[in-house]
Amino acid sequence: MADTQYILPNDIGVSSLDCREAFRLLSPTERLYAHHLSRAAWYGGLAVLLQTSPEAPYIYALLSRVFRAQDPDQLRQHALAEGLTEEEYQAFLVYAAGVYSNMGNYKSFGDTKFVPNLPKEKLERVILGSKAAQQQPEEVRGLWQTCGELMFSLEPRLRHLGLGKEGVTTYFSGNCTMEDAKLAQDFLDSQNLSAYNTRLFKVVDQEGSGKSHYEVRLASVLNTDPALDSELTSKMKSYEFQGSHFQVTRGDYAPILQKVVEHLEKAKSYAANSHQEQMLAQYMESFTQGSIEAHKRGSRFWIQDKGPIVESYIGFIESYRDPFGSRGEFEGFVAMVNKAMSAKFERLVASAEQLLKELPWPPAFEKDKFLTPDFTSLDVLTFAGSGIPAGINIPNYDDLRQTEGFKNVSLGNVLAVAYATKREKLTFLEEEDKDLYIRWKGPSFDVQVGLHELLGHGSGKLFVQDEKGVFNFDQDTVTNPETGEQIQSWYRSGETWDSKFSTIASSYEECRAESVGLYLCLNPQVLEIFGFEGADAEDVIYVNWLNMVRAGLLALEFYTPEAANWRQAHMQARFVILRVLLEAGEGLVTVTPTTGSDGRPDARVHLDRSKIRSVGKPALERFLRRLQVLKSTGDVVAGRALYEGYATVTDAPPECFLTLRDTVLLRKESRKLIVQPNTRLEGSEVQLVEYEASAAGLIQSFCERFPEDGPELEDVLTQLATADAGFWRDQVKEAPAGQA
């Protein structure tokens, strides 16, 4: 059996997302709007399979064909007859549910591969003897031959997502290195092209010059057809750049994006106002043409659409899984407003300008004008992509965030199920902290998410010199509070936070936002907004800080010692904060190795609540100021030195983090799987279809997700994967002739 790091356990938590009441309150028109937006999101989410690993589209297609022909209960009888035990069949169901939940065979949280926890030859018997194989023997056998080996392979390079020798990724061809990624970013910057919706494919001239030829491929419905003119038409050509050849093309994921556009067009008919209509029109233009500028225009209208009943966002959004940190994974969500919690967030927004003044950097390092955002608590109906977050602050475009604003959303029904913990499964806490932790974790997390999204991601200014040479700060009067000197560095035209800080950008920013949340939760005004005063307020503060300290220890699961790198931005950020608080000294935080009641290694974290304000706050203040100053000035060298210094994991005493990592892996609890509902159009009415909270229920939800065109979509996915399979020839076998 595989190492437990690389399997999903049979007893993994599975929860259903409850949005029944919020959906019931929608009008018929709002339901139709939500339905078609959901359809667009689910179709687009299939692109994530092509953004993850070479084999992911084939695995998805294989599982979908097997479970469409026989539901989990029907297949169980066949599996047991083939010699599987109940535990082995459950392991197969959990694996399939994991693939659907993560949109691929790598965990969305941690980027670690997971494999079926049963013998390969037994799974092969189940699949090749299934009803699907009887109905379509050539197709099912071909899919198994293409992905069976890779489904189980744990060769070192295939254990994690990464670039070059560090792992596998389909954002880049298999022969790309970090140097190629940097060169491509420089090229994109020179042409004022965004990397968000691109992939990079490299071919080396073997017959003479050894020159590298790069294809920068944009995601779009259109390929070479210039029938619909756009600002991108002139960019679709060949370039010579720093001794290499670049070709800008488009048409990545074209058949999938065509489906997205069709449903956005249908949703437009049920839009509540002109902002939504114009937003959707620009999204359609973006996905048709491959234009990030059009997506930005759509995002402007989205920002202006204040307080909608049905909230949504869709596109190539988060760059966490790109090893270079610039390319966006497709995601789309649709949700309904939770009015009670939203009222608290609105009060937080009303206090935001005053609270921003509490942050530990000079006014010149804050935005010239706080652009009051929407901040709502939402009950998610649909979240398509590789995983569901607790909260979101978008759009991610720096220029929009600085001048137009942003929106914050807290995903209330996700928080309600994804982060609930049973006492017996609580690790690394002292016994006397456990009841307090369980009581206040939820409320404290609401506070942290609110502060993190609104005043963490929503704060801070980037110093920029535009294409005309004009600065957005006064060079003569603004000084660096760390050195007292004038500002020495800034962002040039075309440079962004992601492109400049690349591989550390996501984690650094998450760390800054988390630190803001910890810092500002000490403010009595903030706690009063959320309804906490006196002893309750103190307990919320304590559990919020304790949760961050514990999360910093749990983060070690996502560190890879062999490559000395982190696989998850949020968890790296929490480890860095743990290091900062440990460095503060005076017994504020301690992490002590122990032996558990089962005789195996264990550990306990201790936070001295009497020293949070006197020791913790000043340490966090100094750290936060440095983070913001280096971000504002675009000082990559000093920023990397600071952040990577704190993110370094060694076995040096007293903490001995590498040894503690073994303990964390020994006692880790797998992240829950979330079962989402479907919407179904029956005549002119939209029905909500819910599923049980189990691996089988999750599988069933996906089997019913594409009732009109499931087999066609699987053909499309495998055809797209096969067309590019040569770029990962050393990692994936070509599909057999005639496949898909």
XYZ file of C-alpha atoms in Angstrom:
740
model
C 0.000 0.000 0.000
C 1.080 3.560 -0.653
C 2.535 5.947 1.913
C -0.366 7.565 3.810
C 0.765 10.974 2.489
C -0.448 9.907 -0.944
C -3.810 8.334 -0.205
C -7.187 9.600 0.947
C -8.325 7.529 3.965
C -11.563 5.565 3.886
C -12.898 7.549 6.855
C -12.235 10.938 5.230
C -14.795 13.563 6.239
C -17.473 14.278 3.633
C -19.974 17.133 4.057
C -22.838 18.424 1.938
C -23.079 22.122 1.161
C -26.428 23.360 2.461
C -27.942 26.237 0.492
C -31.561 25.068 0.442
C -33.051 28.012 2.341
C -31.092 30.655 0.423
C -32.091 29.053 -2.887
C -35.754 28.846 -1.797
C -35.829 32.619 -1.278
C -34.752 33.355 -4.878
C -37.328 34.540 -7.382
C -37.910 32.413 -10.526
C -35.795 34.863 -12.567
C -32.978 34.819 -10.003
C -33.032 31.028 -10.048
C -32.668 30.984 -13.840
C -29.787 33.466 -13.599
C -28.104 31.299 -10.942
C -28.731 28.125 -12.950
C -27.065 29.322 -16.141
C -24.157 30.885 -14.250
C -23.718 27.540 -12.484
C -23.734 25.704 -15.803
C -21.056 28.094 -17.129
C -18.954 27.544 -13.983
C -19.206 23.737 -14.100
C -18.279 23.598 -17.785
C -15.334 25.937 -17.278
C -14.181 23.974 -14.238
C -13.359 21.057 -16.531
C -10.405 23.098 -17.811
C -8.749 22.513 -14.412
C -8.205 18.880 -15.420
C -6.073 20.135 -18.315
C -4.267 22.565 -15.987
C -3.254 19.895 -13.462
C -1.559 16.743 -14.792
C -1.229 14.990 -18.164
C -3.307 12.027 -16.978
C -6.080 13.902 -15.113
C -8.459 14.268 -18.113
C -8.203 10.535 -18.868
C -8.826 9.560 -15.233
C -11.883 11.825 -15.122
C -13.219 10.393 -18.386
C -12.636 6.812 -17.228
C -14.356 7.289 -13.864
C -17.270 9.122 -15.454
C -17.875 6.329 -17.968
C -17.691 3.637 -15.300
C -20.080 5.368 -12.870
C -22.496 6.519 -15.564
C -23.073 2.894 -16.555
C -23.343 1.671 -12.944
C -23.969 3.794 -9.867
C -21.757 3.129 -6.797
C -24.198 0.589 -5.307
C -24.497 -1.360 -8.561
C -20.744 -1.341 -9.145
C -20.157 -2.567 -5.602
C -21.717 -5.969 -6.365
C -19.432 -6.398 -9.362
C -16.368 -5.279 -7.373
C -17.004 -7.734 -4.542
C -17.520 -10.511 -7.091
C -14.116 -9.620 -8.575
C -12.495 -10.256 -5.184
C -12.329 -6.772 -3.675
C -12.977 -6.426 0.032
C -15.485 -3.856 1.300
C -12.544 -1.714 2.439
C -10.894 -1.854 -0.983
C -14.110 -0.886 -2.772
C -14.625 1.998 -0.353
C -11.030 3.076 -1.093
C -11.902 3.180 -4.799
C -15.014 5.303 -4.108
C -12.979 7.695 -1.957
C -10.347 7.960 -4.702
C -12.997 8.723 -7.348
C -14.669 11.288 -5.077
C -11.239 12.862 -4.509
C -10.617 13.188 -8.252
C -13.979 14.904 -8.748
C -13.563 17.117 -5.686
C -10.041 18.263 -6.639
C -10.686 18.251 -10.407
C -7.682 16.016 -10.865
C -5.450 13.540 -9.063
C -3.475 16.132 -7.055
C -4.809 17.689 -3.857
C -5.950 21.261 -4.395
C -4.656 22.073 -0.931
C -1.011 21.029 -0.914
C -0.533 19.950 -4.553
C 0.315 16.387 -3.499
C -0.628 13.438 -5.666
C -3.093 10.916 -4.289
C -3.424 7.359 -5.567
C -6.009 4.595 -5.116
C -5.518 2.728 -1.837
C -5.965 -0.757 -3.304
C -3.909 -3.056 -5.540
C -3.728 -1.908 -9.159
C -4.570 -5.339 -10.561
C -7.802 -5.446 -8.519
C -8.920 -2.029 -9.755
C -8.066 -3.092 -13.293
C -10.376 -6.116 -12.953
C -13.208 -3.923 -11.697
C -12.838 -1.415 -14.530
C -12.300 -3.842 -17.399
C -15.152 -6.065 -16.181
C -17.552 -3.170 -15.595
C -20.748 -2.549 -17.514
C -19.080 0.477 -19.144
C -16.325 -1.788 -20.486
C -18.926 -4.204 -21.828
C -20.751 -1.364 -23.579
C -17.612 0.425 -24.873
C -14.735 -2.080 -24.622
C -12.296 -0.239 -26.888
C -12.820 3.153 -25.265
C -12.650 1.967 -21.657
C -9.616 -0.251 -22.263
C -7.908 2.602 -24.115
C -8.503 5.010 -21.250
C -7.172 2.492 -18.718
C -4.068 1.830 -20.836
C -3.418 5.553 -21.051
C -3.812 6.467 -17.394
C -3.667 3.248 -15.325
C 0.088 3.316 -14.677
C 0.136 7.047 -13.955
C -2.872 6.759 -11.687
C -0.755 4.639 -9.303
C 2.770 5.930 -10.019
C 4.615 7.589 -7.154
C 7.894 8.195 -8.934
C 9.604 11.096 -7.135
C 8.915 13.683 -9.855
C 5.234 12.758 -9.960
C 4.518 13.078 -6.237
C 3.903 16.817 -6.306
C 2.987 19.590 -8.708
C 6.033 21.606 -9.680
C 8.265 22.785 -12.502
C 11.208 20.965 -14.051
C 12.670 18.318 -11.761
C 10.549 19.552 -8.842
C 7.296 18.003 -10.056
C 4.707 17.865 -12.800
C 2.536 20.676 -14.154
C 0.559 21.205 -17.325
C 0.847 24.987 -17.197
C 4.235 24.315 -18.842
C 5.487 21.593 -21.159
C 7.516 18.921 -19.387
C 10.861 20.298 -20.591
C 10.364 23.794 -19.125
C 12.431 25.008 -16.202
C 12.132 27.977 -13.866
C 14.518 29.847 -16.191
C 12.092 29.294 -19.073
C 9.247 30.592 -16.909
C 11.218 33.746 -16.054
C 12.119 34.351 -19.704
C 8.477 33.901 -20.726
C 7.361 36.366 -18.047
C 9.847 38.936 -19.327
C 8.502 38.400 -22.842
C 4.886 38.768 -21.700
C 5.764 41.954 -19.797
C 7.480 43.366 -22.900
C 4.276 42.855 -24.916
C 1.954 43.963 -22.099
C 0.303 40.531 -22.114
C -1.038 38.911 -18.944
C -0.008 35.365 -18.034
C -3.308 34.659 -16.253
C -4.973 32.746 -19.115
C -1.852 31.266 -20.747
C 0.162 28.072 -20.859
C 3.762 27.768 -22.123
C 5.010 25.051 -24.487
C 8.685 24.725 -25.433
C 10.299 22.947 -28.382
C 14.083 22.906 -28.834
C 15.568 22.870 -32.345
C 17.428 19.554 -32.383
C 19.035 19.932 -35.792
C 21.386 22.811 -35.566
C 21.053 25.952 -33.506
C 19.575 24.340 -30.402
C 17.370 27.413 -30.285
C 14.302 27.334 -28.045
C 10.901 27.919 -29.608
C 8.133 28.871 -27.190
C 4.396 28.833 -27.770
C 2.419 31.140 -25.476
C -1.107 29.804 -25.808
C -4.056 31.894 -24.642
C -7.324 30.347 -23.493
C -10.110 31.252 -25.937
C -12.919 29.977 -28.108
C -11.309 31.477 -31.188
C -8.145 30.007 -32.627
C -6.649 31.611 -35.718
C -9.979 32.974 -36.964
C -9.702 36.794 -37.016
C -13.392 37.223 -37.868
C -14.090 38.980 -34.593
C -11.475 41.688 -34.388
C -10.081 42.561 -30.976
C -7.129 44.224 -29.314
C -5.419 40.813 -29.364
C -5.435 40.251 -33.133
C -2.197 42.164 -33.641
C -0.471 40.142 -30.899
C -1.075 36.761 -32.577
C 2.304 36.477 -34.312
C 5.945 35.413 -34.000
C 8.575 37.308 -32.030
C 12.322 37.134 -31.486
C 13.120 37.846 -27.851
C 16.483 37.548 -26.083
C 17.749 34.939 -28.526
C 14.613 32.801 -28.451
C 11.585 32.482 -30.699
C 8.124 33.164 -29.249
C 4.802 32.467 -30.962
C 1.598 33.819 -29.408
C -1.398 31.626 -30.217
C -4.862 31.103 -28.803
C -7.596 28.493 -28.682
C -6.636 26.651 -25.479
C -9.670 24.827 -24.001
C -11.748 26.167 -26.952
C -14.634 23.616 -26.899
C -14.970 23.960 -23.125
C -14.987 27.753 -23.213
C -17.581 27.633 -25.995
C -19.947 25.968 -23.516
C -19.100 28.612 -20.897
C -19.932 31.428 -23.321
C -23.230 29.791 -24.347
C -24.468 29.706 -20.752
C -23.216 33.202 -19.941
C -25.299 34.357 -22.914
C -28.336 32.585 -21.455
C -27.683 34.011 -17.974
C -27.561 37.505 -19.488
C -31.284 37.231 -20.308
C -32.044 36.995 -16.581
C -29.597 39.638 -15.314
C -30.968 41.961 -12.635
C -29.420 45.165 -14.002
C -27.191 46.700 -16.685
C -24.039 46.160 -14.614
C -24.623 42.404 -14.731
C -25.461 42.506 -18.440
C -22.289 44.424 -19.296
C -20.218 42.256 -16.953
C -21.380 39.087 -18.700
C -20.890 40.609 -22.147
C -17.253 41.373 -21.297
C -16.674 37.911 -19.818
C -18.028 36.410 -23.047
C -15.670 38.638 -25.031
C -12.781 37.595 -22.776
C -13.381 33.869 -23.165
C -14.088 34.185 -26.889
C -11.031 36.275 -27.736
C -8.634 35.233 -24.980
C -8.532 38.801 -23.684
C -7.632 39.511 -20.077
C -8.341 43.202 -20.778
C -11.956 42.265 -21.539
C -12.077 40.284 -18.283
C -10.811 43.363 -16.464
C -13.601 45.421 -18.033
C -16.095 42.785 -16.909
C -14.575 42.916 -13.422
C -15.109 46.693 -13.327
C -18.832 46.185 -13.904
C -18.770 43.383 -11.328
C -17.268 45.722 -8.713
C -19.967 48.284 -9.516
C -22.739 45.695 -9.073
C -23.247 46.360 -5.371
C -25.232 43.999 -3.184
C -26.646 41.592 -5.773
C -29.001 38.848 -4.593
C -27.072 36.318 -6.712
C -23.306 36.876 -6.597
C -20.840 35.252 -8.971
C -17.375 35.469 -10.476
C -15.762 33.403 -13.205
C -12.451 33.179 -15.050
C -8.768 32.349 -14.683
C -8.413 33.672 -11.158
C -5.984 32.269 -8.576
C -2.322 31.624 -9.382
C -1.499 29.399 -6.377
C -0.928 26.231 -8.438
C 1.267 27.720 -11.154
C 4.807 26.874 -9.985
C 5.893 30.314 -11.192
C 2.899 32.059 -9.606
C 1.482 33.948 -12.608
C -1.046 31.701 -14.376
C -4.614 31.525 -13.123
C -6.591 28.366 -12.497
C -10.126 28.427 -13.859
C -12.816 28.849 -11.245
C -16.397 29.985 -11.126
C -18.761 30.427 -8.221
C -22.430 31.254 -7.772
C -23.862 32.113 -4.360
C -26.746 33.776 -2.526
C -26.472 36.446 0.145
C -26.745 35.544 3.840
C -28.281 38.788 5.130
C -27.649 38.364 8.878
C -23.876 37.844 8.646
C -23.607 40.356 5.785
C -24.974 43.067 8.110
C -21.955 42.529 10.406
C -19.574 42.729 7.476
C -21.255 45.954 6.327
C -20.526 47.458 9.746
C -16.903 46.345 9.378
C -16.741 48.038 5.966
C -18.166 51.233 7.502
C -15.317 51.199 10.048
C -12.640 50.260 7.522
C -11.153 53.713 6.882
C -10.651 54.233 10.611
C -9.237 50.744 11.104
C -6.771 51.170 8.223
C -5.158 53.974 10.216
C -4.386 51.425 12.936
C -2.140 49.421 10.618
C 1.589 49.828 11.328
C 2.786 51.661 8.219
C 2.831 55.358 7.241
C -0.186 56.876 5.416
C 1.859 57.187 2.195
C 1.970 53.385 2.034
C -1.825 53.162 2.057
C -4.103 53.662 -0.960
C -4.813 57.324 -1.723
C -8.527 56.666 -1.295
C -10.243 53.704 0.305
C -12.694 52.465 -2.294
C -15.574 51.135 -0.204
C -16.137 47.548 -1.299
C -19.030 45.164 -1.097
C -18.537 42.663 1.720
C -21.126 39.939 1.939
C -21.539 36.554 3.549
C -22.666 34.108 0.894
C -24.187 30.667 0.824
C -22.494 28.900 -2.070
C -24.663 27.168 -4.647
C -21.806 26.287 -7.000
C -18.029 26.482 -6.696
C -16.301 24.932 -9.694
C -12.539 24.528 -9.680
C -10.053 22.498 -7.667
C -11.286 23.467 -4.210
C -13.522 25.782 -2.195
C -11.985 28.574 -0.062
C -13.455 30.120 3.090
C -13.375 33.660 1.746
C -12.330 35.588 -1.337
C -11.038 39.078 -2.095
C -11.203 39.755 -5.845
C -10.448 40.775 -8.535
C -6.731 39.997 -8.385
C -5.758 42.635 -10.951
C -3.477 45.113 -9.151
C -4.429 48.077 -11.350
C -8.154 47.586 -10.660
C -7.648 47.016 -6.943
C -5.639 50.221 -6.612
C -7.990 52.471 -8.599
C -11.425 50.823 -8.934
C -11.737 48.734 -5.791
C -12.631 45.126 -5.049
C -15.207 42.907 -3.388
C -14.940 40.656 -0.361
C -17.004 37.556 0.191
C -17.110 35.161 3.125
C -18.517 31.770 2.186
C -20.726 31.087 5.172
C -22.045 27.618 4.368
C -18.512 26.481 3.504
C -17.213 27.714 6.862
C -20.064 25.891 8.584
C -18.999 22.461 7.335
C -15.407 22.540 6.088
C -13.766 23.812 9.268
C -15.833 22.071 11.953
C -13.690 19.789 14.153
C -14.610 17.005 16.574
C -12.918 17.105 19.970
C -11.451 13.616 19.620
C -9.775 14.627 16.378
C -8.197 17.813 17.740
C -4.425 17.467 17.571
C -1.533 19.351 19.172
C -3.600 21.333 21.698
C -3.333 21.203 25.478
C -6.296 19.424 27.052
C -7.531 22.557 28.837
C -7.695 24.460 25.533
C -9.840 21.975 23.592
C -13.333 22.892 24.820
C -12.602 26.608 24.483
C -11.206 26.025 20.999
C -14.286 24.096 19.833
C -16.642 26.733 21.251
C -14.902 29.750 19.731
C -13.160 28.496 16.600
C -16.152 29.236 14.349
C -16.834 32.767 15.663
C -13.121 33.641 15.748
C -12.723 32.391 12.194
C -15.579 34.667 11.059
C -13.644 37.599 12.539
C -10.343 36.472 10.997
C -11.849 35.911 7.536
C -13.517 39.324 7.647
C -10.322 41.140 8.606
C -8.125 39.015 6.314
C -10.224 39.705 3.222
C -11.297 43.323 3.787
C -8.345 44.920 5.543
C -5.632 42.379 4.735
C -5.976 41.984 0.991
C -7.771 45.328 0.796
C -4.965 47.403 2.313
C -1.653 48.762 1.100
C -0.447 50.742 -1.900
C 1.918 49.715 -4.692
C 4.332 52.433 -5.793
C 4.085 52.621 -9.590
C 5.704 54.549 -12.424
C 3.345 54.454 -15.420
C 4.204 54.245 -19.121
C 4.475 58.059 -19.269
C 6.992 58.114 -16.436
C 4.529 59.538 -13.908
C 4.782 58.285 -10.308
C 1.782 57.641 -8.058
C 3.766 58.779 -4.999
C 5.847 61.863 -4.156
C 9.474 60.907 -4.699
C 10.707 63.916 -2.752
C 8.750 63.470 0.468
C 7.963 59.754 0.833
C 10.631 57.875 2.758
C 11.155 54.254 3.703
C 10.228 53.921 7.415
C 12.703 51.050 7.779
C 15.719 53.038 6.540
C 14.663 56.701 6.641
C 15.864 57.030 3.040
C 13.983 58.035 -0.094
C 12.183 55.302 -2.028
C 14.703 53.407 -4.155
C 12.484 50.907 -6.021
C 8.968 50.669 -7.461
C 6.844 48.925 -10.121
C 7.445 49.884 -13.739
C 4.676 49.964 -16.340
C 3.502 46.410 -17.084
C 4.923 44.954 -13.865
C 2.501 43.478 -11.340
C 2.812 42.049 -7.854
C 2.508 38.503 -9.241
C 4.980 38.997 -12.087
C 7.570 40.714 -9.877
C 7.431 38.485 -6.784
C 6.433 35.383 -8.828
C 7.000 32.199 -6.798
C 6.503 33.825 -3.372
C 3.811 36.348 -4.350
C 0.759 34.314 -3.307
C 2.159 33.095 -0.004
C 3.675 36.474 0.937
C 0.327 38.195 0.342
C -1.591 35.543 2.290
C 0.858 36.009 5.159
C 0.335 39.774 5.091
C -3.462 39.343 5.138
C -3.372 36.753 7.941
C -1.102 39.033 9.980
C -3.481 41.965 9.514
C -6.307 39.759 10.803
C -4.375 38.776 13.936
C -3.260 42.369 14.531
C -6.665 44.010 14.139
C -8.651 41.348 16.034
C -7.088 42.918 19.152
C -9.168 46.051 18.468
C -12.271 46.159 20.755
C -14.248 48.001 18.055
C -13.796 45.078 15.660
C -14.947 42.519 18.213
C -17.960 44.643 19.163
C -19.038 44.704 15.487
C -19.193 40.902 15.593
C -21.083 40.972 18.897
C -18.254 40.082 21.308
C -17.423 42.011 24.480
C -15.701 41.366 27.793
C -14.596 37.803 28.515
C -16.126 36.515 25.280
C -14.064 39.001 23.274
C -10.893 37.885 25.055
C -11.708 34.247 24.304
C -12.230 35.068 20.611
C -8.818 36.772 20.491
C -7.128 33.882 22.274
C -8.652 31.184 20.058
C -7.908 33.192 16.897
C -4.224 33.444 17.818
C -4.138 29.854 19.082
C -5.675 28.627 15.836
C -2.967 30.435 13.847
C -0.192 28.967 16.002
C -1.636 25.453 15.626
C -2.097 26.022 11.864
C 1.576 26.969 11.629
C 2.512 23.574 13.058
C -0.022 21.697 10.872
C 1.479 23.518 7.882
C 4.561 21.280 8.039
C 2.535 18.625 6.201
C 2.843 20.825 3.107
C 6.633 21.192 3.194
C 8.770 18.884 1.040
C 12.221 18.372 2.629
C 13.693 16.681 -0.462
C 13.086 19.771 -2.586
C 13.180 22.257 0.315
C 9.982 23.898 -0.884
C 6.403 24.592 0.177
C 3.415 23.200 -1.726
C 0.664 25.416 -0.347
C 0.698 29.208 -0.118
C -1.695 29.626 2.820
C 0.054 27.003 4.942
C 3.497 28.421 4.228
C 2.120 31.793 5.339
C 0.885 30.342 8.641
C 4.224 28.648 9.319
C 5.965 31.989 8.765
C 3.658 33.633 11.331
C 4.404 30.820 13.795
C 8.138 31.513 13.316
C 7.603 35.242 13.906
C 5.706 34.600 17.150
C 8.273 32.044 18.344
C 11.021 34.558 17.628
C 9.211 37.108 19.829
C 10.351 35.007 22.801
C 9.364 35.533 26.446
C 7.376 32.296 26.374
C 4.645 33.747 24.167
C 4.541 30.567 22.068
C 6.127 27.173 22.662
C 5.953 23.933 20.705
C 6.848 20.896 22.804
C 7.389 17.321 21.567
C 5.531 14.753 23.690
C 4.423 11.137 23.557
C 0.740 10.453 22.939
C -1.475 8.073 24.892
C -0.974 5.610 22.015
C 2.787 5.603 22.628
C 3.533 7.415 19.359
C 5.239 10.818 18.953
C 3.005 13.822 19.603
C 3.395 17.541 20.281
C 1.646 20.394 22.116
C 1.449 24.063 21.229
C 1.135 26.586 24.033
C 0.142 30.238 23.702
C 0.472 32.465 26.778
C -2.697 34.550 26.504
C -1.364 37.095 29.018
C 1.419 38.039 26.582
C -0.540 38.381 23.323
C -0.725 42.184 23.594
C 2.563 42.871 25.369
C 4.804 40.524 23.333
C 2.833 39.238 20.340
C 1.422 42.525 19.095
C 4.778 44.414 18.910
C 6.426 41.459 17.115
C 3.603 41.276 14.606
C 3.686 45.052 14.174
C 7.376 45.063 13.220
C 6.914 42.146 10.836
C 3.810 43.590 9.179
C 5.504 46.940 8.568
C 8.417 45.250 6.832
C 6.098 43.108 4.696
C 4.137 46.138 3.519
C 7.133 48.389 2.856
C 8.856 45.744 0.744
C 5.620 45.024 -1.139
C 4.861 48.709 -1.774
C 8.356 49.375 -3.096
C 8.577 46.177 -5.138
C 11.854 45.318 -3.395
C 12.050 41.693 -4.533
C 15.559 40.995 -3.221
C 14.867 42.139 0.344
C 11.334 40.721 0.225
C 12.596 37.268 -0.709
C 15.334 37.387 1.905
C 12.834 38.258 4.638
C 10.113 35.833 3.646
C 12.215 32.863 2.637
C 14.258 33.296 5.809
C 11.179 32.795 7.968
C 9.870 30.015 5.692
C 13.040 27.924 6.066
C 12.437 24.576 7.776
C 15.354 22.973 9.635
C 15.896 20.561 12.496
C 17.675 23.160 14.583
C 16.681 23.200 18.266
C 14.648 24.056 20.184
C 11.742 23.380 17.782
C 13.373 20.765 15.492
C 10.780 21.380 12.780
C 11.829 18.555 10.465
C 11.311 16.065 13.283
C 8.006 17.742 14.151
C 6.990 17.343 10.515
C 7.149 13.559 10.927
C 4.827 13.882 13.930
C 2.423 16.104 11.971
C 2.311 13.563 9.118
C 1.716 10.762 11.617
C -1.335 12.541 13.068
C -2.666 14.508 10.101
C -6.367 14.645 9.297
C -7.319 14.780 5.623
C -9.154 17.828 4.345
C -12.886 17.224 4.000
C -14.558 16.537 0.688
C -17.532 18.785 -0.102
C -20.621 17.514 -1.920
C -22.306 20.259 -3.949
C -25.866 20.285 -5.292
C -26.918 20.528 -8.924
C -29.565 22.734 -10.482
C -31.916 21.215 -13.014
C -34.145 23.060 -15.474
C -37.580 21.454 -15.622
C -39.703 23.393 -18.096
C -39.241 27.003 -17.045
C -38.532 26.177 -13.395
C -35.170 25.497 -11.757
C -34.981 22.701 -9.199
C -32.261 22.186 -6.599
C -30.960 18.600 -6.516
C -29.100 17.593 -3.351
C -26.974 14.536 -2.527
C -25.963 12.610 0.573
C -22.749 13.460 2.377
C -20.682 10.459 1.278
C -18.133 9.510 -1.349
C -20.949 7.804 -3.272
C -23.081 10.951 -3.036
C -20.234 13.094 -4.368
C -19.712 10.700 -7.291
C -23.445 10.735 -8.039
C -23.493 14.550 -8.079
C -20.851 14.560 -10.824
C -22.509 11.774 -12.790
C -25.647 13.961 -12.943
C -23.790 17.240 -13.537
C -23.730 17.046 -17.332
C -26.879 15.093 -18.257
C -27.081 16.397 -21.831
C -23.506 15.991 -22.981
C -21.370 14.062 -20.457
C -19.900 11.549 -22.956
C -19.245 14.328 -25.482
C -17.370 16.367 -22.849
C -15.218 13.370 -21.940
C -14.348 12.936 -25.623
C -13.432 16.622 -25.822
C -11.219 16.423 -22.726
C -9.323 13.365 -23.905
C -8.912 14.799 -27.417
C -7.462 18.017 -25.984
C -5.166 16.044 -23.669
C -4.017 13.747 -26.491
C -3.273 16.691 -28.793
C -0.716 17.974 -26.269
C 0.465 14.631 -24.843
C 3.781 14.884 -26.678
C 4.802 17.776 -24.445
C 4.930 15.337 -21.509
C 6.162 12.311 -23.433
C 8.504 11.286 -20.638
C 5.610 11.357 -18.142
C 2.554 10.092 -20.008
C 2.000 7.553 -22.744
C 0.226 8.661 -25.906
C -3.421 7.596 -26.042
C -3.929 4.622 -28.358
C -4.862 5.353 -31.945
C -8.510 6.209 -32.264
C -8.741 7.019 -28.552
C -11.653 9.186 -27.468
